[in-house]
Coordinates of C-alpha atoms in Angstrom, one line a residue:
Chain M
X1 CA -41.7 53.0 -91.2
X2 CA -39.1 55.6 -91.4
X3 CA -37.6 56.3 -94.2
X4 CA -34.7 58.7 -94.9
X5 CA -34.3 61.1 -98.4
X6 CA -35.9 60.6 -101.3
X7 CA -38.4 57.5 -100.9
X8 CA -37.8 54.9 -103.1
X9 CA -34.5 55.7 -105.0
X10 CA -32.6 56.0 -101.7
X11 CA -34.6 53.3 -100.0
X12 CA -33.1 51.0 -103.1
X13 CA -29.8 51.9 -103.3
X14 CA -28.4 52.5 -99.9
X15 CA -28.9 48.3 -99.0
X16 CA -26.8 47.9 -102.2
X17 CA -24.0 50.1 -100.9
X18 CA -24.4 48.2 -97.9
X19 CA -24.1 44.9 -99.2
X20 CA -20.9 43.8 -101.5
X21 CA -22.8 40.6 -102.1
X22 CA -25.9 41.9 -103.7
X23 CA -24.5 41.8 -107.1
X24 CA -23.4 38.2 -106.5
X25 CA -26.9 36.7 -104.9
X26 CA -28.4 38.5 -108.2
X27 CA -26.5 36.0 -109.9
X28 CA -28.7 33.5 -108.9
X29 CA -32.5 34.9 -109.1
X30 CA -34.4 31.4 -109.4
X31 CA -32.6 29.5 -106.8
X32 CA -34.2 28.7 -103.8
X33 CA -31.3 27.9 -102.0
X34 CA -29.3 30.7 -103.1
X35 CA -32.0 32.8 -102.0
X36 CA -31.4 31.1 -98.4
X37 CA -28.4 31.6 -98.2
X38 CA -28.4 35.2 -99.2
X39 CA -31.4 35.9 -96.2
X40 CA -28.3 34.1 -93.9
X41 CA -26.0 36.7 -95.0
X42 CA -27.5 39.5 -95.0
X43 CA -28.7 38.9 -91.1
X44 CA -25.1 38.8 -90.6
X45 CA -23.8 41.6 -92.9
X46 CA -26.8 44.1 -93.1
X47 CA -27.0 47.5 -90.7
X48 CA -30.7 47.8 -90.0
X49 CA -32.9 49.3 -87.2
X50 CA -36.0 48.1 -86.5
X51 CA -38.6 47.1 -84.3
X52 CA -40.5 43.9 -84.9
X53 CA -43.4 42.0 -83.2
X54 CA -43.1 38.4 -82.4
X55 CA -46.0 36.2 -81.7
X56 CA -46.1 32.7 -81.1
X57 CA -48.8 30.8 -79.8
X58 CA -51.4 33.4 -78.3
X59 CA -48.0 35.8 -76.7
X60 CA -46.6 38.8 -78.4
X61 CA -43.8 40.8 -77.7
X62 CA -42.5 43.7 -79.0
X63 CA -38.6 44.2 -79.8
X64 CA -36.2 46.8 -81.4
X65 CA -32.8 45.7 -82.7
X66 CA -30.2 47.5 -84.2
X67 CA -27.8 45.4 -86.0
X68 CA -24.5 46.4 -88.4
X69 CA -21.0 44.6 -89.2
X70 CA -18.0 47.0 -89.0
X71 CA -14.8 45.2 -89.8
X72 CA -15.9 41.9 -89.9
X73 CA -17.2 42.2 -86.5
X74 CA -21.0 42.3 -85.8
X75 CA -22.5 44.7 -83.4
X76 CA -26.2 44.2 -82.3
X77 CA -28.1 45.8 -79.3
X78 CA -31.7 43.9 -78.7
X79 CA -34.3 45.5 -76.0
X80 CA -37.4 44.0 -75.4
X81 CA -40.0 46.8 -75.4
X82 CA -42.1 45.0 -73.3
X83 CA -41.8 43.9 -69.2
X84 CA -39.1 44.5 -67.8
X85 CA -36.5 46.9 -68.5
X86 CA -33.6 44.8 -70.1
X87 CA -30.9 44.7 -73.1
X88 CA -28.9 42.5 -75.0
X89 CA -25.4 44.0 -76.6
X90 CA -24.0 41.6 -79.0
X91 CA -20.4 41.4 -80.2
X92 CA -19.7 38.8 -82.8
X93 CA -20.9 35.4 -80.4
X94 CA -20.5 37.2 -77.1
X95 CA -23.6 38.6 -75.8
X96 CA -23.9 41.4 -72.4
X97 CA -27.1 40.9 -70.9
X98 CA -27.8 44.0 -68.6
X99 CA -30.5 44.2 -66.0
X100 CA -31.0 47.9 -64.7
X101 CA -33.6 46.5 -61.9
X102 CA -31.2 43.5 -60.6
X103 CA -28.0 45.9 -61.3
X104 CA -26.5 43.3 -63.0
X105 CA -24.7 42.2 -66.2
X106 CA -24.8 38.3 -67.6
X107 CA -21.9 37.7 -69.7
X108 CA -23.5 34.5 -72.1
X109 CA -21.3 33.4 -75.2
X110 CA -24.6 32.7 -77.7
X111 CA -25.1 29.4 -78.9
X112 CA -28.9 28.5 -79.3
X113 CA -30.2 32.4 -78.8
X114 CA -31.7 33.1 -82.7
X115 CA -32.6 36.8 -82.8
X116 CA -35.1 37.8 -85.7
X117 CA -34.0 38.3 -88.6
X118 CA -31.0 36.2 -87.8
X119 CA -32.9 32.9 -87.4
X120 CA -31.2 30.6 -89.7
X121 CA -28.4 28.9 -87.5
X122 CA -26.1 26.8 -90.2
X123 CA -25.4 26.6 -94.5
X124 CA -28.2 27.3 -96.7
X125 CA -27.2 23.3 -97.7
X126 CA -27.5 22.0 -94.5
X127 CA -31.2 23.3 -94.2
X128 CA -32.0 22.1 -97.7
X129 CA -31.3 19.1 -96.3
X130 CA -33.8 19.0 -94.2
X131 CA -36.2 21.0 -96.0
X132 CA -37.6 21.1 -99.5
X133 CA -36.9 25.0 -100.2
X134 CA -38.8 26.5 -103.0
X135 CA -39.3 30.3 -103.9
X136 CA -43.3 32.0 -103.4
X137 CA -44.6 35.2 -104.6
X138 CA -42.7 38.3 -104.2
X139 CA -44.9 40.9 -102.1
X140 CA -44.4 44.3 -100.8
X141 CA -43.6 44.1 -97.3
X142 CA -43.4 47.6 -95.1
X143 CA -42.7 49.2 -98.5
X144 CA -40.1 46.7 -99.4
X145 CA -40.5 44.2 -102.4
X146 CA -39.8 41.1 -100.8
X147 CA -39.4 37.9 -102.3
X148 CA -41.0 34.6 -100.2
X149 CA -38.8 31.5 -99.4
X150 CA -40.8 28.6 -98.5
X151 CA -39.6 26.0 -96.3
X152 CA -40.8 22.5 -96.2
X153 CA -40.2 19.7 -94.0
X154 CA -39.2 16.3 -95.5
X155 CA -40.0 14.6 -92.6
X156 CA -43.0 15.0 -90.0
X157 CA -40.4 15.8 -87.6
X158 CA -39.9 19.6 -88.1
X159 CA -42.1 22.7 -88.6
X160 CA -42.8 24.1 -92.5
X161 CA -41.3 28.3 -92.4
X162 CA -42.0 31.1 -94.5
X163 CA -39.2 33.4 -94.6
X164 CA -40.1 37.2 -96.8
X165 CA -36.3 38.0 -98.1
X166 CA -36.0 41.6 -99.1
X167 CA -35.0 41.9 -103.0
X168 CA -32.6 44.2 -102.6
X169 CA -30.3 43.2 -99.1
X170 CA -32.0 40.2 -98.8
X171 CA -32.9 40.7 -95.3
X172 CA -35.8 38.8 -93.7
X173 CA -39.1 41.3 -93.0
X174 CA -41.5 38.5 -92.0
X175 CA -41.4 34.8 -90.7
X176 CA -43.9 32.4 -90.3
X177 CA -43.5 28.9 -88.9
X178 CA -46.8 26.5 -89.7
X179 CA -47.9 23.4 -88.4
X180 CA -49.2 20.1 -90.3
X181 CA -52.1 22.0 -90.7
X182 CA -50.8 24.5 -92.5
X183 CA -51.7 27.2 -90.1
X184 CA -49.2 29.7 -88.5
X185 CA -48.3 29.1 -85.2
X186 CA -45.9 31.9 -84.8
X187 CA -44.7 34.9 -87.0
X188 CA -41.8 37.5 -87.0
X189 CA -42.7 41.0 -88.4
X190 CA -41.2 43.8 -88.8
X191 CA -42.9 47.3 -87.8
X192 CA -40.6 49.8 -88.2
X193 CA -37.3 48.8 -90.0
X194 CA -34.6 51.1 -91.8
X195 CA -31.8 49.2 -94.0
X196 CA -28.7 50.8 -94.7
X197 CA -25.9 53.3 -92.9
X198 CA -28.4 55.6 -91.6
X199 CA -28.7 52.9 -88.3
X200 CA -25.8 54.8 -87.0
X201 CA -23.5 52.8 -84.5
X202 CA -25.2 55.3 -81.7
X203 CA -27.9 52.7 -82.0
X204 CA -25.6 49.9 -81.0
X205 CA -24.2 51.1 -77.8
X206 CA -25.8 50.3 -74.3
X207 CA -28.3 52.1 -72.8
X208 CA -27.1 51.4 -69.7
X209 CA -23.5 51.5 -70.6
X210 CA -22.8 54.5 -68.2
X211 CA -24.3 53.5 -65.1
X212 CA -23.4 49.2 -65.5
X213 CA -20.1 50.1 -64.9
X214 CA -20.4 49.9 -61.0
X215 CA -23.3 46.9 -61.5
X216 CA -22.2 43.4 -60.6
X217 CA -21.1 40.4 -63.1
X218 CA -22.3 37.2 -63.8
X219 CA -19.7 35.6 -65.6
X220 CA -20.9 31.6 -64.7
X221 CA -23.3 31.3 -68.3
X222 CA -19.9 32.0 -69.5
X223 CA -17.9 29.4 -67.4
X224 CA -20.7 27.4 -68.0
X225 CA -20.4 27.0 -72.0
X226 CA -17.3 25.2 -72.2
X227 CA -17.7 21.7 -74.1
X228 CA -17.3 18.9 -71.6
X229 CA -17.9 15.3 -72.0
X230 CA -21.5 15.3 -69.6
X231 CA -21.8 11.1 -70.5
X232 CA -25.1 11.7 -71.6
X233 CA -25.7 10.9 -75.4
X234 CA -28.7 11.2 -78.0
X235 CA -28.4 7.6 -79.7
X236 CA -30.7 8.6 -82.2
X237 CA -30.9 11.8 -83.1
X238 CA -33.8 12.8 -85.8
X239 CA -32.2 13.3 -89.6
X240 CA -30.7 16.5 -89.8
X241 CA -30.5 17.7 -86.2
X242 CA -27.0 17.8 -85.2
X243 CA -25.4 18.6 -81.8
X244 CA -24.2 22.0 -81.6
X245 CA -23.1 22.2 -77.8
X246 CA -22.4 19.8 -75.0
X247 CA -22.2 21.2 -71.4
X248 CA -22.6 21.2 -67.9
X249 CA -24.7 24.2 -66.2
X250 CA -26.2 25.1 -63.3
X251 CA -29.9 25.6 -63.2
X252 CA -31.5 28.0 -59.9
X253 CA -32.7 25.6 -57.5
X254 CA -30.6 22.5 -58.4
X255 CA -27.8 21.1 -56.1
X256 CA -25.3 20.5 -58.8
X257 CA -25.0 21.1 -62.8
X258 CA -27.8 19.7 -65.0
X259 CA -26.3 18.5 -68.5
X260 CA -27.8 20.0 -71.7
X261 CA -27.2 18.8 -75.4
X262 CA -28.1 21.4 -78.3
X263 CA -29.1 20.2 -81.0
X264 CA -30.8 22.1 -84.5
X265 CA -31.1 21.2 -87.9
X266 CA -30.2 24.7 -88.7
X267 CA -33.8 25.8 -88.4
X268 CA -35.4 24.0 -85.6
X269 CA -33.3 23.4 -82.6
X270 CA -33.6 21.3 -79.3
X271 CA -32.0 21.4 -75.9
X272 CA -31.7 18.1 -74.1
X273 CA -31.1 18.5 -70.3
X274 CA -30.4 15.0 -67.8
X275 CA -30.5 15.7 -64.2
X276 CA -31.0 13.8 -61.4
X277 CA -34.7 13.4 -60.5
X278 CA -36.3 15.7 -58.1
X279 CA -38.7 13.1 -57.3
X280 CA -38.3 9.4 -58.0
X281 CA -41.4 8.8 -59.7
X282 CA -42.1 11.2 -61.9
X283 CA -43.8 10.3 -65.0
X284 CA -43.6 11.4 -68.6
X285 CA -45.2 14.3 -68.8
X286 CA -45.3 16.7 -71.7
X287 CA -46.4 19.9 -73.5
X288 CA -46.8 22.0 -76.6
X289 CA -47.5 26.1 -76.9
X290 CA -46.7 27.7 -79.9
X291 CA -44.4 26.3 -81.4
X292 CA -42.6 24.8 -78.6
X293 CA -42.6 22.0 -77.1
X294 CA -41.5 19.9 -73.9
X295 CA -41.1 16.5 -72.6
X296 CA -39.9 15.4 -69.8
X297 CA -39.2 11.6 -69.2
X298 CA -37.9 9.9 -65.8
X299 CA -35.0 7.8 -66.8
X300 CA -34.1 5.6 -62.9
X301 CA -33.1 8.2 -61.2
X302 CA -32.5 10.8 -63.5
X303 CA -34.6 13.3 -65.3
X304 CA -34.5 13.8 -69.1
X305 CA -36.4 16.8 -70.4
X306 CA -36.6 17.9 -73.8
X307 CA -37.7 21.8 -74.8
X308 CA -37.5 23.0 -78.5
X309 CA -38.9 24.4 -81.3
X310 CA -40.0 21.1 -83.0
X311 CA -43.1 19.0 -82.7
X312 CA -44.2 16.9 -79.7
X313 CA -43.6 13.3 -81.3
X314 CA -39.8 14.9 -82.1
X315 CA -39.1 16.1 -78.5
X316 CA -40.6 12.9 -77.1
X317 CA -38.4 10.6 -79.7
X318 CA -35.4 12.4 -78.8
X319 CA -36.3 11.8 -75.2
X320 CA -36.4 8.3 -75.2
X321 CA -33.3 7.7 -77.0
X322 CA -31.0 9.3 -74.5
X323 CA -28.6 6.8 -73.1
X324 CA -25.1 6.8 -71.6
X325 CA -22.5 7.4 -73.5
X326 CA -21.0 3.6 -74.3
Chain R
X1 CA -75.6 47.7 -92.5
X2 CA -75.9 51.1 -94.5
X3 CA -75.1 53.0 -91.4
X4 CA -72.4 50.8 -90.1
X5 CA -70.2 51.1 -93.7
X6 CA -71.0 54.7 -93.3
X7 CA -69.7 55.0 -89.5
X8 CA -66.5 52.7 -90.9
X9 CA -65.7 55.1 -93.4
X10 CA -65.8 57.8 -91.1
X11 CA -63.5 56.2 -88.7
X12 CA -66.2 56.2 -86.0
X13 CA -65.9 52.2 -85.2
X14 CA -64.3 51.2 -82.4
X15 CA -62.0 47.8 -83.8
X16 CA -63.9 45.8 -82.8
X17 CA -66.8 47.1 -85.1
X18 CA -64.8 47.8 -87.4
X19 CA -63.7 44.2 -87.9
X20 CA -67.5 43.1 -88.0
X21 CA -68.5 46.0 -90.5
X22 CA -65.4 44.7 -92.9
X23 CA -66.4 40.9 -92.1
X24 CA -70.4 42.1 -92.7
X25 CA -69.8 43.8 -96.1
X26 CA -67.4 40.3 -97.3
X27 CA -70.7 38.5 -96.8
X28 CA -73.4 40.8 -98.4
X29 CA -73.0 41.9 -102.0
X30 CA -75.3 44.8 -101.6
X31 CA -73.4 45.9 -98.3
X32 CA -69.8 45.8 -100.6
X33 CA -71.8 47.0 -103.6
X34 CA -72.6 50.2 -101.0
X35 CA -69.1 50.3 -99.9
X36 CA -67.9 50.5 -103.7
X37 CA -70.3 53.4 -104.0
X38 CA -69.1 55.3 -100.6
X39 CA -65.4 55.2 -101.8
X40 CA -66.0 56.6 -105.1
X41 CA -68.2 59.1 -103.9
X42 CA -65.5 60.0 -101.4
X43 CA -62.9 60.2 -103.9
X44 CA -64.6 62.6 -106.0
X45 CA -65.7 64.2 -103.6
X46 CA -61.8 64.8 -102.5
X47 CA -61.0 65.5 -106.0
X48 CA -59.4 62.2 -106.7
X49 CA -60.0 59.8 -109.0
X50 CA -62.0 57.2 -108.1
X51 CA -61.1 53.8 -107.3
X52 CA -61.2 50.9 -110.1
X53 CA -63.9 49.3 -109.4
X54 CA -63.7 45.7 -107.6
X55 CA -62.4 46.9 -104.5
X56 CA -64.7 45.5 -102.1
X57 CA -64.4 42.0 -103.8
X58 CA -60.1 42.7 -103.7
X59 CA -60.7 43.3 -100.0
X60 CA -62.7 40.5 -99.1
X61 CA -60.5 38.4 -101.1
X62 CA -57.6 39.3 -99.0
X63 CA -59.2 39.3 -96.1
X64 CA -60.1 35.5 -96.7
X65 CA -56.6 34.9 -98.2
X66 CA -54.8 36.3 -95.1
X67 CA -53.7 33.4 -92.4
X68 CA -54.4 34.2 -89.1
X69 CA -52.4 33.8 -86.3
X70 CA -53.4 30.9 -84.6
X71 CA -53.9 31.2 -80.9
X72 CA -53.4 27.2 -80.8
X73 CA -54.7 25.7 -77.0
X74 CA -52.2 25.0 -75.1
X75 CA -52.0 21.2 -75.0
X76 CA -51.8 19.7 -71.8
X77 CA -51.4 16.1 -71.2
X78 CA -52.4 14.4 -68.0
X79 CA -50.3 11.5 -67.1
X80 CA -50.7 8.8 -64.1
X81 CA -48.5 11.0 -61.8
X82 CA -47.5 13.9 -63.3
X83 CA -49.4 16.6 -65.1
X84 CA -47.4 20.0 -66.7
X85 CA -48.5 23.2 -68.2
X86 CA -46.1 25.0 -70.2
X87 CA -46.1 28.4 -70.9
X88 CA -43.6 28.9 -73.7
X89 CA -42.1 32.2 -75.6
X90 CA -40.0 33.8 -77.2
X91 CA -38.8 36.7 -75.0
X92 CA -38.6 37.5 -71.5
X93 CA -41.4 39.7 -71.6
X94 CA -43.4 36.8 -72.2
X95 CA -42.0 34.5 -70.6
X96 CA -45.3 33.4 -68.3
X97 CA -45.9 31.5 -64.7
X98 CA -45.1 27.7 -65.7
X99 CA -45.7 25.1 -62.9
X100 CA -44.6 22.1 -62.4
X101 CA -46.3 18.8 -60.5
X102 CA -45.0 15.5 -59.7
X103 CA -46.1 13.2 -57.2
X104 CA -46.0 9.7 -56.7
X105 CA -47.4 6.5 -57.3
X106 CA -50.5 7.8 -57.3
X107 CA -51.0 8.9 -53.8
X108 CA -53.3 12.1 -52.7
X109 CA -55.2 13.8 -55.3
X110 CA -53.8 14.9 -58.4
X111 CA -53.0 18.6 -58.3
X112 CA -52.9 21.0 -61.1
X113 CA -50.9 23.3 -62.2
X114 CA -51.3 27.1 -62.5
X115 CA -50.5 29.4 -66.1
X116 CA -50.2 32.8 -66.1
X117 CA -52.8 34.4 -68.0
X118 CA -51.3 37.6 -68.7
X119 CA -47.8 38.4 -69.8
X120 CA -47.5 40.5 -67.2
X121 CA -47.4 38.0 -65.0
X122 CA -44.0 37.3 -64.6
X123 CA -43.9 36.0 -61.1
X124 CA -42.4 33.4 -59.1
X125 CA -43.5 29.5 -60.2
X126 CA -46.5 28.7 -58.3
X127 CA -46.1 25.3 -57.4
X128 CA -48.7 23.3 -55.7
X129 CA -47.5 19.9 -54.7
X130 CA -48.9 17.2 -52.9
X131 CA -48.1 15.9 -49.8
X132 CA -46.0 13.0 -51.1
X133 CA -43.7 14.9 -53.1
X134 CA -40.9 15.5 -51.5
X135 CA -38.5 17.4 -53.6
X136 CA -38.7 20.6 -55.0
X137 CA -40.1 20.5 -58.5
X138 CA -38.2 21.9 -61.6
X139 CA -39.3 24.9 -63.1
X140 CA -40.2 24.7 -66.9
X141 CA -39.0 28.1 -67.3
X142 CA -35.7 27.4 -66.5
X143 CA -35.0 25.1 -69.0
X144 CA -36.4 27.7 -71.3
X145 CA -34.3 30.0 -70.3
X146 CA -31.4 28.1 -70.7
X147 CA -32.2 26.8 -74.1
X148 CA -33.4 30.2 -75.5
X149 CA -30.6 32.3 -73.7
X150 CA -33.0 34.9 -72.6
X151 CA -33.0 35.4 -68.9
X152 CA -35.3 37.5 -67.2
X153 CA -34.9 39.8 -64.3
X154 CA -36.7 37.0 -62.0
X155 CA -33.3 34.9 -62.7
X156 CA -30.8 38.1 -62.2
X157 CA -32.5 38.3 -58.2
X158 CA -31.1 35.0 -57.8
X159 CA -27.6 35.5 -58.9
X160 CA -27.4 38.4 -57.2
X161 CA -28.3 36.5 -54.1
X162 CA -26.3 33.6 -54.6
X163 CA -23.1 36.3 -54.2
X164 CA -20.8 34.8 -57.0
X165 CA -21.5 38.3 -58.7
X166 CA -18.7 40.2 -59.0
X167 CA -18.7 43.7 -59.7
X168 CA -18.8 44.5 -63.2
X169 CA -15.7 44.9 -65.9
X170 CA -18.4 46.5 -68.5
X171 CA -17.6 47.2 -71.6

């Protein structure tokens, strides 16, 4: 971990200067909920550079991010440290994928993407909704004291989380999601992180800035996000999992668009794709790594497939209920 | 046991001794009893002062206390027809080899599909179908893509074929 000037005092005070809210979110020290919705926040507000490790299932990959709010605008550059070469430049809810192998940049207005630690995806409310949110044990977490928000599902429908909010910005260090088992399925750490001003914007530019300039665009994820009317409907979504997106895209290898349907309770979210079958008689067929899952489920001659960050039994529920809009 | 807390200490254990030195000394009281002794001796030796005492029991408690990641099997369930192995993730580095079967009613044997072992597999699906299916199978990792919004280069070969690229107003 790096740390700039003196440790500890400077290490303390430069997330407060960074965060007008601090003072406010102090306010409320035993709520669980205000503790949520402080972690939300700060993902949005904080400048921090990092690198964390993700694992989920038996995968792990390694990422840095750099991440600040200048003007009510947020910046964030993402590189996976691992594979190949790419980046992700972030502006607000537009995001410039760039590709230095393929030459390319993917323009991609983000709607399900959830970069760590911005993984909480509506109102601290609307996830207490779903979950019973209670505070743990603080700990000290890379150096930070870090206070532990845990998540619980009311329903057998979702995944319990463990979210480590820093005391001070109230940044999330460390996610865990568990199963019914209680054991963790996948986890979100940080490795190297510095909070405050020192993550200069520098950090926030693209790598490849220079040299994209004469690479080519791909601007249909972009024309692809618009909200349409597909026909396609979830009659019965699970509690709490509300529809987020509605479009039409096109998917490599398919003749015309394939519909998709976002849903997430804010937490947890699906993606609902109908498409006409490949092959007549395909049957159900599902599976589970991690902690995500997919079902696909011929419906005549269409296809409905279900991939999301929930339990089997809830992608397979959702499957069956799709229907044509009345 | 003696030798092995000593060769810990040192730093001479490769990890995976390590781990079964640390995991040995949890189970024997007279191995974390010795391991007690070695760190006090070491920090007086050093000049500092010496650990309180209870460190090997603190240790092992941890150690039992800590959750471990759980590599959970990847579950995959055979149908009449159809039979698919996902390999999921969260990044396109890990993004792995997913395949996809169908056939139909039944007919010719049932295939199986192939999962990338190693992240660094990230090739083309491999797709074995059999001889009644007809259509070109969808690829799992599509749909992950398109619901986790990370592409990977694989994808950016095919847009560059598909020449709708244009050439690039970068920021």
């Amino acid at each position: 971990m790096k740390v700039e000037g003196s440790p500890g005092g400077a290490r303390r005070i430069l997330p407060a200067l960074a965060l007008g809210f601090a003072c406010s979110a102090h306010a409320a020290p035993n709520d669980p909920v205000a503790w949520l919705a402080r972690a939300a926040q700060a993902s949005r507000q904080t400048t921090y550079e990092g690198v964390y490790v993700h694992t989920n299932g038996d995968r792990t990959s390694t990422v840095r991010v750099s991440h600040t709010n200048a003007a009510g605008e947020e910046h964030e550059r993402i590189e996976p440290l691992d594979g190949d070469a790419m980046e992700i430049v972030r502006r607000n809810e537009e995001m410039y994928c760039r590709f230095p192998d393929a030459k390319t940049v993917r323009l991609d207005p983000r709607i399900t993407n959830r970069f760590f630690p911005a993984i909480l995806a509506a109102s601290a409310e609307t996830i207490a909704a779903s979950y019973d949110v209670k505070l743990g044990k603080t700990e000290r977490v890379l150096g930070y004291e870090c206070q532990w928000i845990r998540l619980d599902p009311r329903d057998q429908l979702r995944y319990s989380q463990r979210l480590c909010s820093e005391l001070a910005s109230g940044l999330i260090l460390r996610a865990k999601v568990l199963n019914g088992l209680k054991q963790v399925i996948e986890q979100y750490t940080f490795t190297d992180l510095r909070i405050g001003p020192q993550a200069t914007r520098a950090d926030l530019k693209s790598i490849f800035r220079a040299r994209s300039r004469q690479w080519l665009t791909d601007g249909q994820p972009r024309d692809e996000t618009a909200t349409v009317d597909t026909g396609w409907t979830v009659a019965k979504a699970p509690a709490g999992f509300q529809k987020v997106a509605e479009l039409k895209r096109l998917l490599p290898g398919r003749g015309e668009p394939v519909t998709q349907i976002v849903l997430t309770d804010g937490l947890a979210s699906m993606s609902v794709f109908v498409e006409p079958a490949a092959t007549p008689r395909v049957a159900e067929a599902s599976s589970e790594d991690g902690t995500t899952a997919f079902h696909a489920r011929p419906m005549g001659e269409q296809l409905v497939t279900v991939l999301g960050e929930v339990p089997l039994a809830t992608a397979q529920q959702v499957a069956r209920s799709v229907s044509r809009r009345p | 046991m003696t030798q092995e807390i000593s060769s810990l200490m040192d730093g001479e254990l490769e990890a995976h001794e390590a781990e079964r030195a640390i995991r040995g000394c949890c189970a024997n009281s007279d191995a974390a009893q010795k391991w007690q002794e070695y760190h006090l001796i070491s920090d007086v030796m050093r000049g500092g002062r010496p650990h309180p005492s209870g460190t090997a029991q603190r240790v092992c408690r941890a150690l039992e206390s800590e959750p471990a990641i759980v590599a959970r099997p990847r579950r995959v369930i055979d149908t009449t027809f159809g039979r698919v192995a996902l390999a999921a993730a969260a990044s396109v580095a890990t993004i792995g080899v997913v395949g996809w079967i169908g056939t139909q009613g039944g007919q010719g044997p049932v295939p199986t599909a192939t999962v990338a072992k190693s992240p660094a597999a990230v090739q083309p699906v491999v797709l074995q179908r059999s001889p009644a299916a007809t259509e070109p199978a969808p690829d799992v990792q599509d749909y992950l893509t398109a619901h986790r919004q990370i592409p990977s280069a694989e994808l950016y070969r095919t847009v560059t074929n598909r020449g709708t690229a244009a050439p690039a107003a970068a920021r």
